Every structure is written in structure tokens, then in C-alpha cells.
GROMACS .gro file of C-alpha atoms in nm:
model
  505
    1MET     CA    1   0.564  -1.393  -0.703
    2TYR     CA    2   0.514  -1.028  -0.622
    3LEU     CA    3   0.407  -0.704  -0.787
    4LYS     CA    4   0.736  -0.553  -0.904
    5LYS     CA    5   0.608  -0.233  -1.065
    6ILE     CA    6   0.309  -0.057  -1.210
    7LYS     CA    7   0.280   0.191  -1.497
    8LEU     CA    8  -0.003   0.438  -1.550
    9TYR     CA    9  -0.085   0.588  -1.888
   10ASN     CA   10  -0.342   0.872  -1.897
   11PHE     CA   11  -0.492   0.753  -1.568
   12ARG     CA   12  -0.627   1.041  -1.359
   13LYS     CA   13  -0.353   1.304  -1.313
   14PHE     CA   14  -0.077   1.098  -1.475
   15LYS     CA   15  -0.052   1.179  -1.846
   16GLY     CA   16   0.131   0.942  -2.076
   17SER     CA   17   0.368   1.093  -2.332
   18SER     CA   18   0.330   1.074  -2.710
   19ASP     CA   19   0.639   0.849  -2.736
   20GLY     CA   20   0.470   0.581  -2.524
   21LYS     CA   21   0.634   0.666  -2.191
   22ALA     CA   22   0.419   0.613  -1.882
   23GLY     CA   23   0.282   0.907  -1.689
   24LEU     CA   24   0.384   0.730  -1.370
   25GLU     CA   25   0.603   0.429  -1.299
   26VAL     CA   26   0.627   0.290  -0.946
   27SER     CA   27   0.865   0.015  -0.835
   28PHE     CA   28   0.771  -0.184  -0.526
   29ASN     CA   29   0.965  -0.377  -0.264
   30LYS     CA   30   0.901  -0.749  -0.253
   31ASN     CA   31   0.728  -0.754   0.085
   32PHE     CA   32   0.647  -0.418   0.244
   33ASN     CA   33   0.574  -0.075   0.094
   34LEU     CA   34   0.446   0.245   0.254
   35ILE     CA   35   0.337   0.521   0.014
   36ILE     CA   36   0.369   0.867   0.168
   37GLY     CA   37   0.330   1.226   0.052
   38GLU     CA   38   0.112   1.533   0.075
   39ASN     CA   39  -0.259   1.537  -0.011
   40ASP     CA   40  -0.353   1.486  -0.377
   41SER     CA   41  -0.005   1.358  -0.460
   42GLY     CA   42  -0.141   1.037  -0.617
   43LYS     CA   43  -0.131   0.779  -0.336
   44THR     CA   44  -0.494   0.672  -0.384
   45ALA     CA   45  -0.453   0.661  -0.762
   46ILE     CA   46  -0.186   0.393  -0.727
   47ILE     CA   47  -0.401   0.179  -0.496
   48ASP     CA   48  -0.708   0.217  -0.721
   49ALA     CA   49  -0.508   0.134  -1.033
   50ILE     CA   50  -0.400  -0.197  -0.880
   51ARG     CA   51  -0.759  -0.275  -0.775
   52LEU     CA   52  -0.901  -0.197  -1.118
   53THR     CA   53  -0.645  -0.417  -1.293
   54LEU     CA   54  -0.625  -0.718  -1.061
   55GLY     CA   55  -0.965  -0.715  -0.889
   56THR     CA   56  -1.027  -0.799  -0.524
   57ILE     CA   57  -1.099  -1.117  -0.331
   58SER     CA   58  -1.419  -0.957  -0.198
   59LYS     CA   59  -1.549  -0.959  -0.559
   60GLU     CA   60  -1.597  -0.583  -0.551
   61ASN     CA   61  -1.619  -0.436  -0.899
   62PRO     CA   62  -1.471  -0.085  -0.878
   63ARG     CA   63  -1.657   0.145  -1.112
   64ILE     CA   64  -1.478   0.332  -1.387
   65THR     CA   65  -1.584   0.696  -1.416
   66GLU     CA   66  -1.498   0.988  -1.644
   67GLU     CA   67  -1.272   1.122  -1.366
   68ASP     CA   68  -1.038   0.824  -1.423
   69PHE     CA   69  -0.933   0.963  -1.762
   70TYR     CA   70  -0.660   1.226  -1.777
   71CYS     CA   71  -0.813   1.569  -1.833
   72SER     CA   72  -0.655   1.896  -1.947
   73ASN     CA   73  -0.840   2.221  -2.019
   74ASN     CA   74  -1.171   2.043  -1.955
   75LEU     CA   75  -1.096   1.790  -2.230
   76SER     CA   76  -1.039   1.429  -2.126
   77VAL     CA   77  -0.860   1.160  -2.326
   78ASP     CA   78  -1.055   0.867  -2.470
   79ASN     CA   79  -0.850   0.583  -2.317
   80PHE     CA   80  -0.616   0.494  -2.036
   81LYS     CA   81  -0.392   0.198  -1.967
   82ILE     CA   82  -0.253   0.038  -1.652
   83GLU     CA   83   0.027  -0.219  -1.666
   84CYS     CA   84   0.129  -0.440  -1.371
   85THR     CA   85   0.455  -0.637  -1.378
   86PHE     CA   86   0.496  -0.948  -1.163
   87SER     CA   87   0.835  -1.101  -1.094
   88ASP     CA   88   1.000  -1.384  -0.898
   89LEU     CA   89   0.755  -1.656  -1.011
   90ASN     CA   90   0.817  -2.008  -0.883
   91GLU     CA   91   0.771  -2.319  -1.098
   92ASN     CA   92   0.407  -2.372  -0.996
   93GLU     CA   93   0.320  -2.010  -1.077
   94ALA     CA   94   0.506  -2.027  -1.408
   95GLY     CA   95   0.302  -2.334  -1.499
   96ILE     CA   96  -0.029  -2.160  -1.427
   97PHE     CA   97   0.064  -1.849  -1.629
   98LEU     CA   98   0.257  -2.036  -1.897
   99GLU     CA   99   0.065  -1.902  -2.199
  100TRP     CA  100   0.101  -1.541  -2.076
  101LEU     CA  101   0.464  -1.550  -1.957
  102SER     CA  102   0.749  -1.337  -2.085
  103PHE     CA  103   1.108  -1.286  -1.967
  104ASP     CA  104   1.292  -0.990  -1.821
  105ASP     CA  105   1.641  -0.864  -1.913
  106LEU     CA  106   1.801  -1.129  -1.690
  107GLY     CA  107   1.604  -1.414  -1.848
  108GLU     CA  108   1.380  -1.461  -1.544
  109TYR     CA  109   1.005  -1.528  -1.561
  110GLU     CA  110   0.792  -1.215  -1.584
  111LEU     CA  111   0.416  -1.163  -1.605
  112LEU     CA  112   0.274  -0.843  -1.757
  113VAL     CA  113  -0.094  -0.771  -1.692
  114ARG     CA  114  -0.263  -0.478  -1.870
  115LEU     CA  115  -0.594  -0.305  -1.825
  116ASN     CA  116  -0.709  -0.104  -2.127
  117VAL     CA  117  -1.016   0.116  -2.094
  118ARG     CA  118  -1.177   0.304  -2.383
  119GLN     CA  119  -1.432   0.579  -2.336
  120ILE     CA  120  -1.716   0.576  -2.591
  121ARG     CA  121  -1.890   0.910  -2.598
  122ASN     CA  122  -2.270   0.906  -2.642
  123GLY     CA  123  -2.347   1.273  -2.684
  124PHE     CA  124  -2.601   1.379  -2.423
  125LEU     CA  125  -2.620   1.026  -2.278
  126SER     CA  126  -2.381   0.885  -2.020
  127ASN     CA  127  -2.052   0.772  -2.168
  128ARG     CA  128  -1.985   0.402  -2.199
  129PHE     CA  129  -1.657   0.234  -2.102
  130GLU     CA  130  -1.506  -0.073  -2.266
  131ARG     CA  131  -1.245  -0.254  -2.057
  132THR     CA  132  -1.018  -0.546  -2.140
  133ILE     CA  133  -0.764  -0.722  -1.920
  134LYS     CA  134  -0.486  -0.900  -2.105
  135ALA     CA  135  -0.152  -1.051  -2.011
  136GLY     CA  136   0.169  -1.121  -2.196
  137PRO     CA  137   0.430  -0.931  -2.400
  138GLU     CA  138   0.322  -0.606  -2.567
  139ASN     CA  139   0.132  -0.669  -2.894
  140ALA     CA  140   0.129  -1.043  -2.825
  141ASP     CA  141  -0.094  -1.041  -2.516
  142MET     CA  142  -0.408  -1.246  -2.465
  143ILE     CA  143  -0.720  -1.219  -2.251
  144LEU     CA  144  -0.649  -1.317  -1.890
  145GLU     CA  145  -0.926  -1.531  -1.747
  146GLY     CA  146  -1.021  -1.824  -1.528
  147LYS     CA  147  -0.803  -1.949  -1.244
  148ALA     CA  148  -0.507  -1.736  -1.356
  149LYS     CA  149  -0.706  -1.416  -1.316
  150GLU     CA  150  -0.850  -1.525  -0.981
  151ILE     CA  151  -0.505  -1.595  -0.835
  152LEU     CA  152  -0.398  -1.232  -0.888
  153GLN     CA  153  -0.691  -1.084  -0.692
  154THR     CA  154  -0.594  -0.855  -0.406
  155THR     CA  155  -0.714  -0.803  -0.051
  156TYR     CA  156  -0.830  -0.444  -0.013
  157LEU     CA  157  -0.899  -0.251   0.306
  158LYS     CA  158  -1.063   0.082   0.231
  159PRO     CA  159  -0.982   0.395   0.436
  160LEU     CA  160  -1.306   0.449   0.630
  161ARG     CA  161  -1.403   0.086   0.663
  162ASP     CA  162  -1.696  -0.034   0.873
  163ALA     CA  163  -1.517  -0.317   1.050
  164GLU     CA  164  -1.820  -0.411   1.261
  165ASN     CA  165  -2.037  -0.460   0.953
  166GLU     CA  166  -1.763  -0.648   0.767
  167LEU     CA  167  -1.741  -0.905   1.048
  168ARG     CA  168  -2.117  -0.966   1.068
  169PRO     CA  169  -2.285  -1.264   0.903
  170GLY     CA  170  -2.453  -1.205   0.569
  171LEU     CA  171  -2.449  -1.270   0.197
  172LYS     CA  172  -2.151  -1.038   0.139
  173SER     CA  173  -1.973  -1.120   0.463
  174ARG     CA  174  -1.603  -1.034   0.436
  175LEU     CA  175  -1.528  -1.288   0.707
  176ALA     CA  176  -1.684  -1.560   0.492
  177GLN     CA  177  -1.474  -1.450   0.193
  178ILE     CA  178  -1.155  -1.463   0.401
  179LEU     CA  179  -1.232  -1.810   0.535
  180GLN     CA  180  -1.328  -1.942   0.191
  181GLY     CA  181  -0.987  -1.831   0.065
  182HIS     CA  182  -0.805  -2.016   0.345
  183SER     CA  183  -0.660  -2.361   0.278
  184ALA     CA  184  -0.838  -2.500   0.588
  185PHE     CA  185  -1.168  -2.469   0.401
  186LYS     CA  186  -1.060  -2.619   0.070
  187THR     CA  187  -1.212  -2.959  -0.009
  188ALA     CA  188  -1.170  -3.204  -0.294
  189ASP     CA  189  -1.463  -3.280  -0.523
  190GLY     CA  190  -1.721  -3.493  -0.343
  191GLU     CA  191  -1.548  -3.450  -0.006
  192ILE     CA  192  -1.754  -3.329   0.292
  193HIS     CA  193  -1.593  -3.066   0.514
  194GLU     CA  194  -1.582  -3.122   0.889
  195LEU     CA  195  -1.801  -2.817   0.949
  196GLU     CA  196  -2.066  -2.964   0.719
  197GLU     CA  197  -2.064  -3.289   0.919
  198ILE     CA  198  -2.103  -3.092   1.245
  199LEU     CA  199  -2.399  -2.896   1.111
  200ASN     CA  200  -2.561  -3.209   0.962
  201LEU     CA  201  -2.551  -3.368   1.307
  202ALA     CA  202  -2.693  -3.052   1.466
  203ASN     CA  203  -2.976  -3.040   1.211
  204GLN     CA  204  -3.062  -3.406   1.280
  205GLN     CA  205  -3.084  -3.340   1.655
  206ILE     CA  206  -3.302  -3.033   1.596
  207GLU     CA  207  -3.527  -3.229   1.361
  208SER     CA  208  -3.560  -3.498   1.626
  209TYR     CA  209  -3.666  -3.237   1.883
  210PHE     CA  210  -3.953  -3.116   1.664
  211ASP     CA  211  -4.057  -3.477   1.589
  212ASN     CA  212  -4.111  -3.556   1.959
  213LYS     CA  213  -4.450  -3.509   2.124
  214SER     CA  214  -4.474  -3.297   2.435
  215GLU     CA  215  -4.644  -3.437   2.748
  216ASN     CA  216  -4.968  -3.239   2.702
  217LYS     CA  217  -4.990  -3.269   2.320
  218LYS     CA  218  -5.114  -3.558   2.104
  219LEU     CA  219  -4.915  -3.440   1.802
  220SER     CA  220  -4.558  -3.319   1.768
  221ILE     CA  221  -4.496  -2.970   1.633
  222LYS     CA  222  -4.392  -3.118   1.298
  223ASP     CA  223  -4.698  -3.346   1.279
  224GLU     CA  224  -4.924  -3.054   1.363
  225LEU     CA  225  -4.761  -2.848   1.089
  226VAL     CA  226  -4.812  -3.133   0.840
  227SER     CA  227  -5.181  -3.159   0.931
  228TYR     CA  228  -5.232  -2.793   0.844
  229LEU     CA  229  -5.046  -2.831   0.514
  230ASN     CA  230  -5.264  -3.128   0.418
  231GLU     CA  231  -5.568  -2.904   0.454
  232PHE     CA  232  -5.412  -2.630   0.242
  233PHE     CA  233  -5.294  -2.836  -0.055
  234PRO     CA  234  -5.505  -3.048  -0.299
  235LYS     CA  235  -5.544  -3.416  -0.208
  236THR     CA  236  -5.396  -3.523  -0.541
  237LEU     CA  237  -5.053  -3.382  -0.456
  238GLU     CA  238  -4.790  -3.569  -0.262
  239PRO     CA  239  -4.796  -3.460   0.103
  240TYR     CA  240  -4.535  -3.200   0.196
  241GLU     CA  241  -4.270  -3.295   0.452
  242PRO     CA  242  -4.136  -2.977   0.620
  243SER     CA  243  -3.810  -2.993   0.812
  244PHE     CA  244  -3.640  -2.775   1.069
  245GLU     CA  245  -3.273  -2.686   1.043
  246VAL     CA  246  -3.035  -2.426   1.183
  247SER     CA  247  -2.884  -2.353   0.844
  248SER     CA  248  -2.809  -2.513   0.512
  249SER     CA  249  -2.530  -2.764   0.557
  250LYS     CA  250  -2.339  -2.633   0.256
  251LEU     CA  251  -1.999  -2.493   0.361
  252SER     CA  252  -2.047  -2.157   0.186
  253SER     CA  253  -2.377  -2.107   0.368
  254ILE     CA  254  -2.222  -2.203   0.703
  255LEU     CA  255  -1.939  -1.949   0.662
  256ARG     CA  256  -2.184  -1.673   0.573
  257LYS     CA  257  -2.364  -1.735   0.902
  258LEU     CA  258  -2.050  -1.686   1.111
  259ALA     CA  259  -1.974  -1.366   1.302
  260LEU     CA  260  -1.648  -1.259   1.464
  261LYS     CA  261  -1.631  -1.046   1.777
  262LEU     CA  262  -1.404  -0.975   2.071
  263GLU     CA  263  -1.656  -0.970   2.354
  264GLU     CA  264  -2.025  -0.951   2.435
  265ASN     CA  265  -2.023  -0.574   2.479
  266VAL     CA  266  -1.981  -0.363   2.166
  267SER     CA  267  -1.613  -0.289   2.102
  268GLY     CA  268  -1.476   0.046   1.988
  269LEU     CA  269  -1.381   0.121   1.627
  270GLY     CA  270  -1.011   0.082   1.700
  271SER     CA  271  -1.044  -0.266   1.850
  272LEU     CA  272  -1.279  -0.381   1.574
  273ASN     CA  273  -1.037  -0.254   1.310
  274LEU     CA  274  -0.753  -0.451   1.466
  275LEU     CA  275  -0.975  -0.759   1.478
  276PHE     CA  276  -1.068  -0.709   1.114
  277ILE     CA  277  -0.703  -0.669   1.009
  278ALA     CA  278  -0.614  -0.980   1.212
  279ALA     CA  279  -0.879  -1.171   1.016
  280GLU     CA  280  -0.733  -1.044   0.689
  281LEU     CA  281  -0.389  -1.164   0.799
  282LEU     CA  282  -0.519  -1.521   0.822
  283LEU     CA  283  -0.433  -1.549   0.453
  284LEU     CA  284  -0.084  -1.403   0.501
  285ASN     CA  285   0.079  -1.714   0.644
  286ASP     CA  286  -0.155  -1.959   0.472
  287GLU     CA  287   0.042  -2.227   0.291
  288SER     CA  288  -0.033  -2.133  -0.067
  289GLU     CA  289   0.168  -2.276  -0.354
  290PHE     CA  290   0.109  -1.982  -0.583
  291GLY     CA  291  -0.008  -1.626  -0.612
  292PRO     CA  292   0.122  -1.287  -0.496
  293SER     CA  293  -0.102  -1.266  -0.185
  294LEU     CA  294  -0.117  -0.890  -0.228
  295THR     CA  295  -0.283  -0.672   0.037
  296LEU     CA  296  -0.373  -0.306  -0.020
  297ILE     CA  297  -0.449  -0.084   0.280
  298GLU     CA  298  -0.545   0.282   0.241
  299GLU     CA  299  -0.481   0.517   0.531
  300ILE     CA  300  -0.399   0.242   0.777
  301GLU     CA  301  -0.411   0.497   1.060
  302ALA     CA  302  -0.792   0.531   1.028
  303HIS     CA  303  -0.955   0.454   1.365
  304LEU     CA  304  -0.622   0.351   1.523
  305HIS     CA  305  -0.440   0.555   1.785
  306PRO     CA  306  -0.063   0.611   1.732
  307GLN     CA  307   0.056   0.328   1.957
  308ALA     CA  308  -0.176   0.080   1.787
  309GLN     CA  309  -0.049   0.201   1.449
  310LEU     CA  310   0.312   0.146   1.554
  311ARG     CA  311   0.248  -0.204   1.690
  312LEU     CA  312   0.069  -0.305   1.373
  313ILE     CA  313   0.335  -0.164   1.140
  314LYS     CA  314   0.622  -0.320   1.338
  315PHE     CA  315   0.446  -0.656   1.332
  316LEU     CA  316   0.394  -0.643   0.955
  317GLN     CA  317   0.756  -0.546   0.890
  318GLU     CA  318   0.895  -0.816   1.117
  319THR     CA  319   0.662  -1.082   0.979
  320LEU     CA  320   0.733  -1.001   0.616
  321SER     CA  321   1.109  -0.990   0.675
  322ARG     CA  322   1.114  -1.360   0.764
  323GLU     CA  323   1.220  -1.608   0.502
  324ASN     CA  324   0.951  -1.791   0.301
  325THR     CA  325   0.681  -1.552   0.419
  326ASN     CA  326   0.399  -1.536   0.168
  327GLY     CA  327   0.264  -1.188   0.118
  328GLN     CA  328   0.319  -0.836  -0.011
  329PHE     CA  329   0.171  -0.523   0.149
  330ILE     CA  330   0.120  -0.185  -0.017
  331LEU     CA  331  -0.008   0.078   0.226
  332SER     CA  332  -0.070   0.452   0.210
  333THR     CA  333  -0.061   0.695   0.500
  334HIS     CA  334  -0.063   1.058   0.610
  335SER     CA  335   0.076   0.968   0.951
  336THR     CA  336   0.417   1.105   1.051
  337SER     CA  337   0.426   0.840   1.326
  338LEU     CA  338   0.411   0.561   1.070
  339ALA     CA  339   0.652   0.731   0.830
  340SER     CA  340   0.913   0.759   1.106
  341SER     CA  341   0.868   0.403   1.230
  342VAL     CA  342   0.905   0.228   0.894
  343SER     CA  343   1.247   0.145   0.757
  344LEU     CA  344   1.347   0.412   0.508
  345GLU     CA  345   1.405   0.164   0.224
  346HIS     CA  346   1.036   0.064   0.243
  347LEU     CA  347   0.907   0.418   0.180
  348ILE     CA  348   0.779   0.548  -0.154
  349LEU     CA  349   0.759   0.929  -0.160
  350MET     CA  350   0.498   1.090  -0.387
  351HIS     CA  351   0.588   1.439  -0.508
  352ASP     CA  352   0.512   1.653  -0.811
  353ASN     CA  353   0.313   1.377  -0.987
  354TYR     CA  354   0.584   1.114  -0.952
  355ALA     CA  355   0.684   0.832  -0.717
  356TYR     CA  356   1.032   0.820  -0.563
  357PRO     CA  357   1.122   0.492  -0.389
  358LEU     CA  358   1.370   0.551  -0.107
  359SER     CA  359   1.512   0.202  -0.137
  360TYR     CA  360   1.881   0.128  -0.185
  361ARG     CA  361   2.017   0.206  -0.536
  362ASN     CA  362   1.750   0.473  -0.594
  363THR     CA  363   1.902   0.738  -0.363
  364LYS     CA  364   2.251   0.848  -0.268
  365LEU     CA  365   2.203   0.708   0.082
  366ASP     CA  366   2.458   0.447   0.185
  367ASN     CA  367   2.425   0.177   0.449
  368GLU     CA  368   2.552   0.404   0.726
  369ASP     CA  369   2.300   0.672   0.627
  370TYR     CA  370   2.014   0.423   0.654
  371LYS     CA  371   2.130   0.313   0.998
  372PHE     CA  372   2.172   0.673   1.116
  373LEU     CA  373   1.831   0.786   0.988
  374GLU     CA  374   1.658   0.484   1.134
  375ARG     CA  375   1.778   0.601   1.476
  376PHE     CA  376   1.725   0.975   1.442
  377LEU     CA  377   1.446   1.029   1.188
  378ASP     CA  378   1.169   1.072   1.447
  379VAL     CA  379   0.803   1.179   1.426
  380THR     CA  380   0.889   1.550   1.417
  381LYS     CA  381   1.155   1.519   1.147
  382SER     CA  382   0.935   1.295   0.927
  383ASN     CA  383   0.732   1.608   0.845
  384LEU     CA  384   0.975   1.649   0.557
  385PHE     CA  385   0.791   1.370   0.370
  386PHE     CA  386   0.461   1.559   0.362
  387ALA     CA  387   0.576   1.908   0.262
  388LYS     CA  388   0.598   2.117  -0.054
  389GLY     CA  389   0.933   2.249   0.068
  390VAL     CA  390   1.175   2.171   0.352
  391ILE     CA  391   1.403   2.392   0.563
  392LEU     CA  392   1.665   2.197   0.758
  393VAL     CA  393   1.806   2.385   1.056
  394GLU     CA  394   2.089   2.303   1.292
  395GLY     CA  395   1.933   2.378   1.629
  396ASP     CA  396   1.669   2.539   1.848
  397ALA     CA  397   1.766   2.899   1.774
  398GLU     CA  398   1.704   2.862   1.401
  399ASN     CA  399   1.393   2.655   1.470
  400LEU     CA  400   1.245   2.950   1.662
  401LEU     CA  401   1.377   3.237   1.453
  402VAL     CA  402   1.306   3.119   1.096
  403PRO     CA  403   0.926   3.083   1.137
  404ALA     CA  404   0.914   3.419   1.318
  405LEU     CA  405   1.107   3.590   1.037
  406ALA     CA  406   0.878   3.427   0.780
  407ASP     CA  407   0.573   3.567   0.961
  408ILE     CA  408   0.730   3.918   0.972
  409ILE     CA  409   0.772   3.923   0.591
  410ASP     CA  410   0.420   3.786   0.545
  411ARG     CA  411   0.536   3.444   0.425
  412PRO     CA  412   0.410   3.210   0.699
  413LEU     CA  413   0.561   2.870   0.637
  414HIS     CA  414   0.245   2.667   0.707
  415LYS     CA  415   0.049   2.853   0.439
  416TYR     CA  416   0.304   2.757   0.176
  417GLY     CA  417   0.332   2.396   0.287
  418VAL     CA  418   0.689   2.437   0.408
  419SER     CA  419   0.814   2.220   0.694
  420ILE     CA  420   1.100   2.330   0.918
  421VAL     CA  421   1.301   2.037   1.054
  422ASN     CA  422   1.531   2.078   1.352
  423LEU     CA  423   1.814   1.827   1.310
  424GLY     CA  424   1.982   1.911   1.640
  425SER     CA  425   2.315   1.854   1.468
  426THR     CA  426   2.513   1.936   1.153
  427ALA     CA  427   2.434   1.602   0.985
  428PHE     CA  428   2.281   1.783   0.687
  429LYS     CA  429   2.428   1.552   0.425
  430ARG     CA  430   2.261   1.243   0.566
  431TYR     CA  431   1.919   1.410   0.538
  432THR     CA  432   1.976   1.579   0.202
  433ASN     CA  433   2.075   1.244   0.050
  434ILE     CA  434   1.713   1.137   0.102
  435PHE     CA  435   1.623   1.379  -0.178
  436SER     CA  436   1.924   1.303  -0.402
  437ARG     CA  437   1.871   1.036  -0.666
  438SER     CA  438   2.134   0.783  -0.766
  439GLU     CA  439   2.311   0.757  -1.100
  440SER     CA  440   2.127   0.431  -1.180
  441TRP     CA  441   1.797   0.615  -1.124
  442TYR     CA  442   1.887   0.876  -1.385
  443GLU     CA  443   2.020   0.612  -1.625
  444LYS     CA  444   1.667   0.468  -1.640
  445GLY     CA  445   1.539   0.807  -1.756
  446PHE     CA  446   1.355   0.889  -1.433
  447PRO     CA  447   1.318   1.253  -1.319
  448ALA     CA  448   1.498   1.430  -1.037
  449LEU     CA  449   1.317   1.489  -0.708
  450LYS     CA  450   1.249   1.862  -0.736
  451LEU     CA  451   1.154   1.924  -0.376
  452PRO     CA  452   1.295   2.259  -0.257
  453VAL     CA  453   1.534   2.199   0.033
  454SER     CA  454   1.715   2.475   0.221
  455LEU     CA  455   1.990   2.432   0.480
  456ILE     CA  456   2.031   2.692   0.753
  457THR     CA  457   2.312   2.670   1.003
  458ASP     CA  458   2.473   2.918   1.240
  459SER     CA  459   2.824   3.061   1.211
  460ASP     CA  460   2.984   2.925   1.522
  461ILE     CA  461   3.340   3.062   1.557
  462LYS     CA  462   3.573   2.785   1.664
  463PRO     CA  463   3.842   2.864   1.922
  464TYR     CA  464   4.201   2.915   1.808
  465GLU     CA  465   4.302   2.585   1.971
  466TYR     CA  466   4.075   2.402   1.725
  467TYR     CA  467   4.314   2.477   1.442
  468LEU     CA  468   4.621   2.377   1.642
  469GLU     CA  469   4.506   2.024   1.723
  470GLU     CA  470   4.713   1.756   1.555
  471SER     CA  471   4.401   1.582   1.425
  472LYS     CA  472   4.291   1.893   1.231
  473VAL     CA  473   4.410   2.011   0.892
  474VAL     CA  474   4.646   2.309   0.922
  475LEU     CA  475   4.643   2.527   0.613
  476GLU     CA  476   4.946   2.742   0.531
  477TYR     CA  477   4.894   3.006   0.269
  478SER     CA  478   5.152   3.114   0.015
  479LEU     CA  479   5.135   3.252  -0.334
  480ASP     CA  480   5.285   2.932  -0.473
  481ASN     CA  481   5.011   2.699  -0.347
  482GLN     CA  482   4.707   2.927  -0.382
  483GLU     CA  483   4.543   2.704  -0.644
  484HIS     CA  484   4.584   2.398  -0.422
  485LEU     CA  485   4.454   2.595  -0.124
  486ASN     CA  486   4.142   2.702  -0.315
  487THR     CA  487   4.073   2.338  -0.400
  488VAL     CA  488   4.106   2.232  -0.036
  489LEU     CA  489   3.885   2.520   0.083
  490GLU     CA  490   3.617   2.432  -0.170
  491GLY     CA  491   3.627   2.072  -0.051
  492LEU     CA  492   3.569   2.197   0.303
  493GLY     CA  493   3.279   2.411   0.186
  494ILE     CA  494   3.471   2.739   0.245
  495ASN     CA  495   3.440   3.012  -0.015
  496VAL     CA  496   3.671   3.313   0.029
  497GLU     CA  497   3.775   3.590  -0.210
  498ASP     CA  498   4.136   3.672  -0.303
  499ASP     CA  499   4.142   3.984  -0.089
  500GLU     CA  500   4.031   3.777   0.210
  501LEU     CA  501   4.315   3.530   0.145
  502ASN     CA  502   4.562   3.819   0.134
  503ARG     CA  503   4.421   3.949   0.461
  504LEU     CA  504   4.457   3.603   0.618
  505HIS     CA  505   4.816   3.585   0.491
   0.00000   0.00000   0.00000
């Protein structure tokens, strides 16, 4: 199963409509998703909404604050709702979620999980928040709890994570949580894990060491300790028998004592982050019979240099593209390097308070466009994903002149969030189709992508021989076929007035 889509109602900047329509609806790819867009476009809101609804394996309990409620004119609403839709459930998963299941339009299993939060105002006191998590069809849902709720928990990597601390031993050790979730550390009731047997043997050998007398001592360390205790406690009590051990032999305690490191010397933040992500990926290929195995990563570029980012992203894409791979990744980034290295159909562009998946059927891009853009949409050109407006130019001359002209008229492009993209060709249509939505997109009632895009090309005059080549269209003008000629010219993108046609004739 995987997270198919999420809907936000009155959550943060995404206002729900009075007719029950969501303020934001995001559809996800089955395996890999990269959310991109300018600052404050809503990338973090999507990640946080998933965390609040599904919870995390690390047992973090994200706090709900007043800022989570949609606010307008300093007045916030009293409730918000988040709805997650899971699809592609196998038989085992359908059995676990049986009492909460519904069906989609095609008659396939579907699981709807909803978080409802109500804000109770207390005057001058801090407001109180009531939250409920239910699953099932609208108005027939029930509280989601127990094993079913636990299965949906996500793995979350925060933006400015302290990888070194996360990999250290301790009560809240992330490493221990990862290992406890791995099938290698699952045991049946009453069964002793191999690690517990190893530590039991170690504790016995340590206990034996402290029981032995040294050459110059009449008592062993343990016996000497017991003699002191006998003096401290009343004679009527049973004598205390202290014991030495490395650690409790319970598996959970053993895992919390483990640390993970690359080398003796302290590693840099980048290396530790890669080690931490590698540890998280232990659960990716774990043989699990059920669950979405959903991983959320905010700003994956944090602490990683560009080449490390690219290697990591390429690995995730290649791994998740294999058949029977268990796992779904939803990442956010500000990095143009990552945006240009990820397949276009895996990108989700945030703009003007809405999410626009660039996957097939949502844009006017065809298969050849995807192949072309995968080759030529480089780091420089991927600036178009992070801008408030885009100017596409044909070559170097326009790339130099347009910013200079903008500065002369006191409209510097960078101050207005406008990116200029040098295509180095006249393949404008392939790039503009990125911003054009498909008919099926509009049929679902979704909005157009209103990102201002301007095309600037030069007026190269072709030599006379160009029009005489047999492979070119030769247009002959006469008064009888003027209407047909106008149609052909419009199709070629040529707009000429009647007096110009007469002059040409």
C-alpha cells in the first residue's frame, strides 16, 4: 500500500471552501516524490500534515499550535482537517484494515484516514486542542487504533537533524528504534533473541570475574561488597546479593546501548548524515508483509554537498524503481541540483498555494518531451521551478541583454523573483508544456498553473535558399486562397496584416 493523496482543509495557509472542497489536494507517485517550489510555498505544510495524521516511528508527538489553523485578518478558524488516502492494499493489509476499508471508483481497496482538530478557546488562558484520528468512509468512520494505527507510522528525517546524536546510545536512540522495527529483531512470545543469549553469557563471565579472589586478597570483590552490605542492613532482613552486569539482557535495553559510527575519529556532518540515512534505509528493503513504509525527508540537501546529494537521489530512484520494492519516499528540497537530477514525472511543483504534480496525465508533456527534458533540463534551467515568473530565451544574446534592460528600467529580475532560462535552442514548446495542464487535470476541477512565463527569441532572417528547399513548405499567394493562406500562416505562428500580404504578392 502507499499514500495516494492528501487533502488539507483549513490547515495553515490552505483554506477549505464552504462547499467542502479541500484547500489543497496533493497526489503522490507510488514510490518516489520530490516536492519543489519557492520559499513559503507550502512544502513543509505537506510534510507536517502527514506527520500529524499518521505519527512517526520515533514516537515523536508533533505539537499542534494556533499557527496550524488557517488565519485571515487576524482571525483563525476553530478547526482543521487532514485526510490521507491509501491505495493498492494487498490481501494482508486489507485484512488488518478490514473494519475501516472503503472502495474507490474502480472497486479497489481504499483506506481513508482523517485527522480532525478542534480549537477550544479559553479566553485569556492558552487555547486547548481536541484531536481525533478516524478511518473509513466519510460519516461512517471509526477511531483508528492499535496495530492498524502503528502500521501507518512514518519515518521522518527533519531538516537540520543532529545525526551524531541520533546514532548515540540512549533512551530515545533513533538507532534503537530503527533496529526494533526491523524483522531481524522480531521474536515470538517466550522466545529469546540471539543478542540476549550473547549478553547473558557475557554477564555470566563478568559475574564470575568479580566472584574470584585475587592473589593478595582473602575476599573477592563481590564478597567484600556483601560484607559491607551486611553491616548496613538489619540482621532480620535477608542478605542482599549484588551482581555485576554489562547491561540488562532484555533486547530493548541492548539496542538502546548500541552506537553506530564510521571510524574512531569524529566524522563530519555530511558523512554522519549519510550514515544516518543508510540506517533509516535498513527498513526499506525489510521483508514486511504489510504497511506503506513511508519515509519523509525535509530538505534532503542539508549537510550534503551536491555530489553526495546526487548519489543519494539516484540510488533512491533506482532502488524504488525495482519491482516488489517496499517503500515510498516524499522529500522536499530547495536544491536546483536535485530538481534537475530527478525524473520530471516524480516532481511536485508548489506554486500559488497549490500543488502541481508533473507526472504523466497531469501535464501536456508527452513521452518524447519527458525524454528530451531529462537530457537537457540541467541545474541552470531548473531555476524555473523556484521562481515567481520565468523568462525563456533562445540564446546567449538574450540571456545577457534581458537582465541588463530590466536593470535599466529599474525592474531587476532577482528582486521580483523572476528567473531567466537560456534554452540554447528554439525548443520552447517542450519547456512551456511543463506549465500546461492536461484536460484530465481540468476535468477533476483542479486550477490552472498561473505561473507567468514569457518567451523571447530573436528574429533570425533565413536565407532565400531556405524557402526553395524541397523539404520546406512553399507558399504561393493569390486572392483566391487568402483564407487558406491565413490558416497556414497562423499554424506556423506567423501573423501578417493584409497590406503586408499585398506587398509580398
